[in-house]
Amino acid sequence: MSSTSLPPSPEQCLVVGFGGTCLDYLAAVSTLPEPGDRTQCRSMKIQGNGGAANTLTCLARLGARARLMSEIADDIPGKSILEELRADGVDTSFLVVAKDGQTPFSYVMVNQSTRERTCIFTPGFPLMEPADVSRGLKSALEGARFVHFDARYTDTAIVVAREAAGQNIPILLDAEKKRPGLDGLLHLSDYVVCSPNFPKAWTDAPSLPSALLSILLRLPKLKFAIVTMGEHGCLMLERSPDENPLMGEEDADSLWRSLEQEKDDSVARPMCIASEVVKLTANGLGTLTGRLLVGTAERIPPSELVDTIGARDAFIGAIIYALCMNMAPEKMLPFAATVAAAGCKEWGARTGLPFRTDPCLAPFLGETGYSA
């Protein structure tokens, strides 16, 4: 491969993330206790969590430059979060540290037999306000290739998103659930990754394909929308600039069903099944020129599956990395599924996040860490 055909080095890609972070006190137990009972902790871990923070940690381990905009307090949980992020190479110079406040934290009990978890969350204060970011915002976004939002602190996130959009920096949004102010972020976003329930809840569409179609029709700036479905993989709708007046229309639900039938359940590694570019329609919503892509999840043996905390955050981090490296969607979705699966094989949101040199990523990145 000639030097001119090599994709960009990941170190040249700066991703700025805005959103929440917290500290988890994780306890593994054989069974969750009944009210009034006691149980013995088999193992314990103290580790950071939070959507944006997890995603940026994933990006930093893959070799990208990661910068977090969030808020913690000057307390013991805050100092632990700060130390962990810095150890992973995340730029925390734009992290707001409140002198008088409380860093969010959670007590989490994980049933090792069923993988069920019980969480007691303690919110932090003060909440991040626009005044906390307005002064250094241009510096925080300087040189950014992408900006990522996990839809926390939406009033302040809108301020950051408007500045990013004004600088023509692409925005990827994690749309987990309907929140006040989320619509404003959606209209500024170039890419969105949704939780399983969000598309139908936001659009009132009867199916996932029709909901994704509705999202892209309502948000003309979006290049693609992905809905993650855990062990069932993901579904992606990609907008195409190609317009062909002779192209026929295809029902989005029917196309999805035909792609699902092409899955090979005997294959453990993630794979992608993509349609041709077509005119998609559903339930009289209108038409969109684009294509559907079905991504499968890695089939993790039960003996290797430890914890799914943070799996979606890892998936999103890998999607952003793939965009930085100009990966085609057919390669991007299996890559993101592989990164997410690696995180599920260790305890906690970040322990199993792979580094760029991890052997499981070699089929996608090769020995040098470049996209083939």
XYZ file of C-alpha atoms in Angstrom:
372
model
C 0.000 0.000 0.000
C 1.444 3.391 -0.944
C 1.807 6.132 1.649
C -0.834 8.212 -0.121
C -3.422 5.437 0.200
C -2.936 4.844 3.911
C -5.802 6.022 6.107
C -5.081 8.760 8.639
C -3.163 7.845 11.775
C -5.540 7.627 14.750
C -3.264 9.964 16.720
C -4.322 12.704 14.289
C -7.978 12.261 15.268
C -9.141 14.320 18.253
C -12.576 13.456 19.619
C -14.166 15.766 22.165
C -16.817 14.160 24.330
C -19.382 15.985 26.429
C -21.502 14.266 29.046
C -21.625 12.421 32.303
C -19.177 10.537 34.431
C -19.545 8.779 37.767
C -17.793 6.274 40.018
C -19.058 2.722 40.457
C -18.507 0.625 43.587
C -19.017 -2.853 42.118
C -19.639 -5.941 44.227
C -19.976 -9.450 42.777
C -22.275 -11.732 44.761
C -23.483 -15.298 44.297
C -27.124 -14.225 44.754
C -28.802 -10.906 45.412
C -29.963 -10.718 49.045
C -33.604 -10.699 50.030
C -34.825 -7.785 52.200
C -33.291 -8.135 55.638
C -30.718 -10.721 54.518
C -26.950 -10.473 54.240
C -24.737 -11.795 51.462
C -21.006 -12.128 51.048
C -19.085 -10.140 48.444
C -16.978 -12.426 46.253
C -14.967 -9.631 44.646
C -15.035 -5.842 44.465
C -13.942 -3.219 41.971
C -13.988 0.580 42.049
C -14.137 1.968 38.520
C -15.345 4.968 36.563
C -18.523 4.845 34.500
C -20.655 7.260 32.489
C -21.466 7.274 28.787
C -19.138 9.962 27.438
C -16.293 8.991 29.767
C -16.525 5.313 28.770
C -16.651 6.155 25.064
C -13.600 8.414 25.301
C -11.683 5.773 27.267
C -12.452 3.333 24.453
C -11.177 5.830 21.869
C -8.008 6.558 23.842
C -7.172 2.851 24.073
C -7.690 2.511 20.328
C -5.115 5.230 19.785
C -7.229 8.325 19.121
C -6.848 11.568 21.068
C -9.744 11.886 23.497
C -10.825 14.985 25.423
C -13.623 14.971 28.001
C -15.876 17.884 28.946
C -17.767 17.019 32.113
C -18.028 17.968 35.781
C -16.887 16.299 38.977
C -16.441 17.517 42.516
C -13.228 17.937 44.473
C -13.937 14.835 46.561
C -12.625 11.270 46.801
C -14.817 9.841 43.971
C -13.900 12.805 41.754
C -10.183 12.343 42.353
C -10.485 8.626 41.588
C -12.284 9.384 38.295
C -9.667 11.961 37.347
C -6.770 9.604 38.066
C -8.328 6.760 36.050
C -9.082 8.936 33.004
C -5.569 10.357 32.959
C -4.062 6.880 33.266
C -5.942 5.897 30.093
C -4.683 8.969 28.244
C -7.919 10.977 28.234
C -7.359 14.750 28.171
C -9.060 16.118 31.316
C -7.855 19.719 31.013
C -11.432 20.876 30.267
C -13.028 18.901 33.088
C -14.838 21.205 35.529
C -13.950 20.477 39.173
C -16.432 21.942 41.655
C -14.864 22.889 44.983
C -18.101 22.427 46.899
C -20.145 19.602 45.485
C -20.560 15.866 45.128
C -19.377 13.575 42.351
C -22.054 11.111 41.154
C -21.472 7.543 42.340
C -23.268 4.196 42.370
C -23.319 1.062 44.472
C -23.758 -1.873 42.084
C -24.357 -5.493 43.067
C -23.883 -8.032 40.249
C -25.338 -11.530 40.490
C -22.577 -13.715 39.029
C -25.014 -16.501 38.142
C -27.652 -14.520 36.250
C -25.658 -11.358 35.350
C -28.496 -9.334 36.928
C -27.470 -6.152 38.682
C -28.969 -3.913 41.323
C -27.877 -0.290 41.311
C -28.192 2.479 43.895
C -27.305 5.773 42.185
C -26.415 8.957 44.041
C -26.649 12.052 41.783
C -23.955 14.660 41.882
C -24.146 18.415 42.283
C -23.888 21.097 41.102
C -25.125 20.321 37.593
C -23.034 21.528 34.687
C -24.236 24.928 33.459
C -23.537 26.835 30.200
C -21.362 29.276 32.151
C -19.049 26.373 33.032
C -18.066 25.882 29.380
C -18.618 29.210 27.636
C -15.231 30.760 28.404
C -12.961 27.965 27.115
C -15.302 26.397 24.565
C -13.436 27.413 21.413
C -10.188 26.088 22.884
C -11.840 22.827 23.926
C -13.069 22.187 20.370
C -9.919 23.357 18.604
C -8.670 20.679 16.214
C -11.560 18.288 16.923
C -12.449 15.764 14.214
C -15.667 14.701 15.963
C -17.734 15.794 18.957
C -19.706 13.195 20.903
C -22.654 13.761 23.262
C -24.300 11.264 25.597
C -27.312 13.611 26.048
C -26.535 14.540 29.660
C -26.713 18.178 30.810
C -28.739 18.994 27.675
C -28.973 22.753 28.317
C -25.193 22.999 28.364
C -24.757 20.360 25.657
C -26.778 22.523 23.249
C -24.304 25.377 23.750
C -21.387 23.067 22.917
C -23.230 21.491 19.971
C -24.076 24.861 18.407
C -20.439 25.895 18.603
C -19.325 22.581 17.085
C -21.871 22.864 14.282
C -20.756 26.429 13.651
C -17.214 25.141 13.211
C -18.465 22.347 10.900
C -17.288 19.643 13.321
C -19.371 16.469 12.843
C -21.492 15.461 15.844
C -22.356 11.918 16.938
C -25.162 11.673 19.500
C -26.003 8.790 21.811
C -29.820 8.832 21.984
C -30.675 6.546 24.875
C -34.098 7.893 25.831
C -36.315 10.938 25.426
C -35.015 13.826 27.529
C -35.815 17.551 27.744
C -33.659 19.349 25.194
C -32.770 16.205 23.258
C -34.591 17.328 20.113
C -32.263 20.305 19.818
C -29.241 18.010 19.930
C -30.787 15.659 17.368
C -31.268 18.476 14.847
C -27.594 19.452 15.181
C -26.245 15.898 14.868
C -24.638 14.242 11.841
C -24.808 10.694 13.242
C -26.947 9.081 15.934
C -26.698 5.762 17.766
C -29.940 4.796 19.521
C -30.923 2.432 22.286
C -33.387 -0.340 21.333
C -36.460 1.543 22.582
C -35.644 5.084 21.476
C -36.529 5.076 17.730
C -40.123 3.908 18.181
C -40.608 6.043 21.307
C -39.416 9.195 19.518
C -41.282 8.616 16.243
C -44.320 6.506 17.279
C -43.509 4.298 14.286
C -44.611 0.647 14.570
C -41.273 -0.996 13.695
C -37.547 -0.322 13.912
C -36.992 0.094 10.140
C -39.903 2.516 9.812
C -38.731 4.386 12.931
C -35.211 4.791 11.532
C -36.693 5.957 8.237
C -38.813 8.496 10.107
C -35.766 9.736 12.036
C -33.740 10.389 8.871
C -36.703 12.044 7.146
C -37.254 14.360 10.127
C -33.541 15.093 10.553
C -32.143 15.890 7.094
C -28.631 16.539 8.458
C -28.221 12.929 9.626
C -25.955 10.710 7.527
C -26.921 7.524 9.377
C -28.795 6.211 12.379
C -27.936 2.974 14.193
C -30.053 1.149 16.756
C -28.186 -1.270 19.032
C -29.940 -4.437 20.195
C -27.425 -6.150 22.478
C -26.923 -9.811 21.664
C -29.201 -9.380 18.628
C -26.734 -7.023 16.949
C -27.716 -3.720 15.366
C -29.645 -2.157 12.504
C -28.312 0.791 10.523
C -29.992 3.078 7.995
C -27.527 5.026 5.872
C -28.605 7.969 3.733
C -27.291 7.925 0.166
C -26.654 10.999 -1.995
C -27.326 8.936 -5.116
C -30.636 9.780 -6.740
C -31.884 7.620 -9.579
C -35.356 8.422 -10.941
C -35.622 4.878 -12.327
C -35.010 3.312 -8.906
C -37.998 1.435 -7.550
C -39.355 1.687 -4.020
C -38.851 -0.993 -1.359
C -40.705 -1.414 1.898
C -38.253 -0.952 4.781
C -39.800 -3.713 6.921
C -39.739 -6.245 4.100
C -36.141 -5.390 3.276
C -35.137 -5.809 6.936
C -36.773 -9.251 7.066
C -34.919 -10.358 3.949
C -31.589 -9.198 5.392
C -32.303 -10.989 8.670
C -32.797 -14.238 6.768
C -29.221 -13.981 5.479
C -27.740 -14.256 8.980
C -25.625 -17.329 9.628
C -26.097 -18.357 13.258
C -23.205 -20.802 13.004
C -20.717 -17.918 12.644
C -19.514 -16.634 16.029
C -17.687 -13.555 14.801
C -19.658 -10.386 14.001
C -20.700 -9.866 10.417
C -22.635 -7.325 8.338
C -25.360 -7.883 5.756
C -26.023 -4.805 3.616
C -28.727 -4.039 1.088
C -28.255 -2.237 -2.194
C -29.018 1.483 -2.355
C -32.790 1.713 -2.853
C -35.696 4.070 -2.323
C -37.046 3.065 1.069
C -40.596 3.674 2.175
C -42.774 2.630 5.121
C -46.332 3.308 6.247
C -46.737 6.337 4.004
C -43.930 8.220 5.753
C -42.265 9.248 2.507
C -39.228 7.923 0.692
C -35.506 8.045 1.391
C -32.687 6.934 -0.863
C -30.351 4.805 1.200
C -29.615 1.307 2.383
C -30.210 -0.885 5.394
C -27.378 -2.757 7.088
C -27.815 -5.543 9.637
C -24.911 -6.133 12.006
C -24.617 -9.246 14.143
C -23.117 -9.395 17.637
C -20.257 -11.664 18.617
C -21.541 -14.930 20.018
C -19.819 -14.983 23.403
C -19.777 -18.365 25.180
C -21.583 -18.193 28.542
C -18.346 -19.094 30.305
C -16.680 -15.959 28.857
C -19.545 -13.485 29.339
C -18.849 -11.541 32.519
C -20.548 -8.130 32.430
C -22.394 -6.034 29.840
C -22.002 -2.693 31.662
C -20.781 -0.082 29.185
C -21.079 -2.293 26.095
C -23.029 0.343 24.136
C -20.527 3.040 25.115
C -17.734 0.849 23.757
C -19.713 0.228 20.558
C -20.135 3.986 20.076
C -16.437 4.604 20.716
C -15.559 2.074 18.025
C -18.046 3.654 15.593
C -16.395 7.065 16.065
C -12.943 5.513 15.638
C -14.096 3.788 12.455
C -15.368 7.113 11.109
C -11.987 8.682 11.889
C -10.299 5.856 9.977
C -12.692 6.071 7.003
C -13.931 2.500 7.438
C -16.754 1.388 5.191
C -19.980 0.578 7.117
C -19.649 -3.113 6.173
C -16.416 -3.176 8.169
C -17.381 -0.599 10.799
C -20.293 -2.559 12.282
C -18.385 -5.847 12.862
C -15.447 -3.839 14.235
C -17.688 -2.026 16.729
C -19.354 -5.301 17.736
C -15.931 -6.859 18.361
C -14.828 -3.960 20.562
C -18.079 -4.109 22.540
C -17.764 -7.885 22.991
C -14.229 -7.519 24.359
C -15.588 -5.245 27.072
C -18.206 -7.848 28.031
C -15.527 -10.417 28.841
C -14.220 -8.474 31.855
C -15.863 -6.953 34.889
C -16.854 -3.279 34.868
C -17.436 -0.741 32.105
C -13.778 -0.275 31.140
C -11.632 -3.218 32.269
C -12.015 -5.181 29.029
C -11.887 -2.273 26.569
C -9.285 -3.375 24.022
C -6.151 -1.529 22.981
C -5.374 -1.044 19.290
C -2.781 -3.841 19.415
C -5.243 -6.392 20.852
C -5.229 -9.567 18.697
C -9.027 -9.507 18.428
C -8.744 -6.281 16.382
C -6.048 -7.541 14.004
C -8.557 -8.538 11.282
C -9.725 -4.919 11.174
C -6.593 -2.933 11.934
C -3.667 -5.224 11.135
C -0.391 -5.314 13.012
C 0.241 -1.581 12.537
C -3.177 -0.549 13.758
C -4.141 0.865 10.364
C -7.382 0.029 8.614
C -6.599 -2.399 5.799
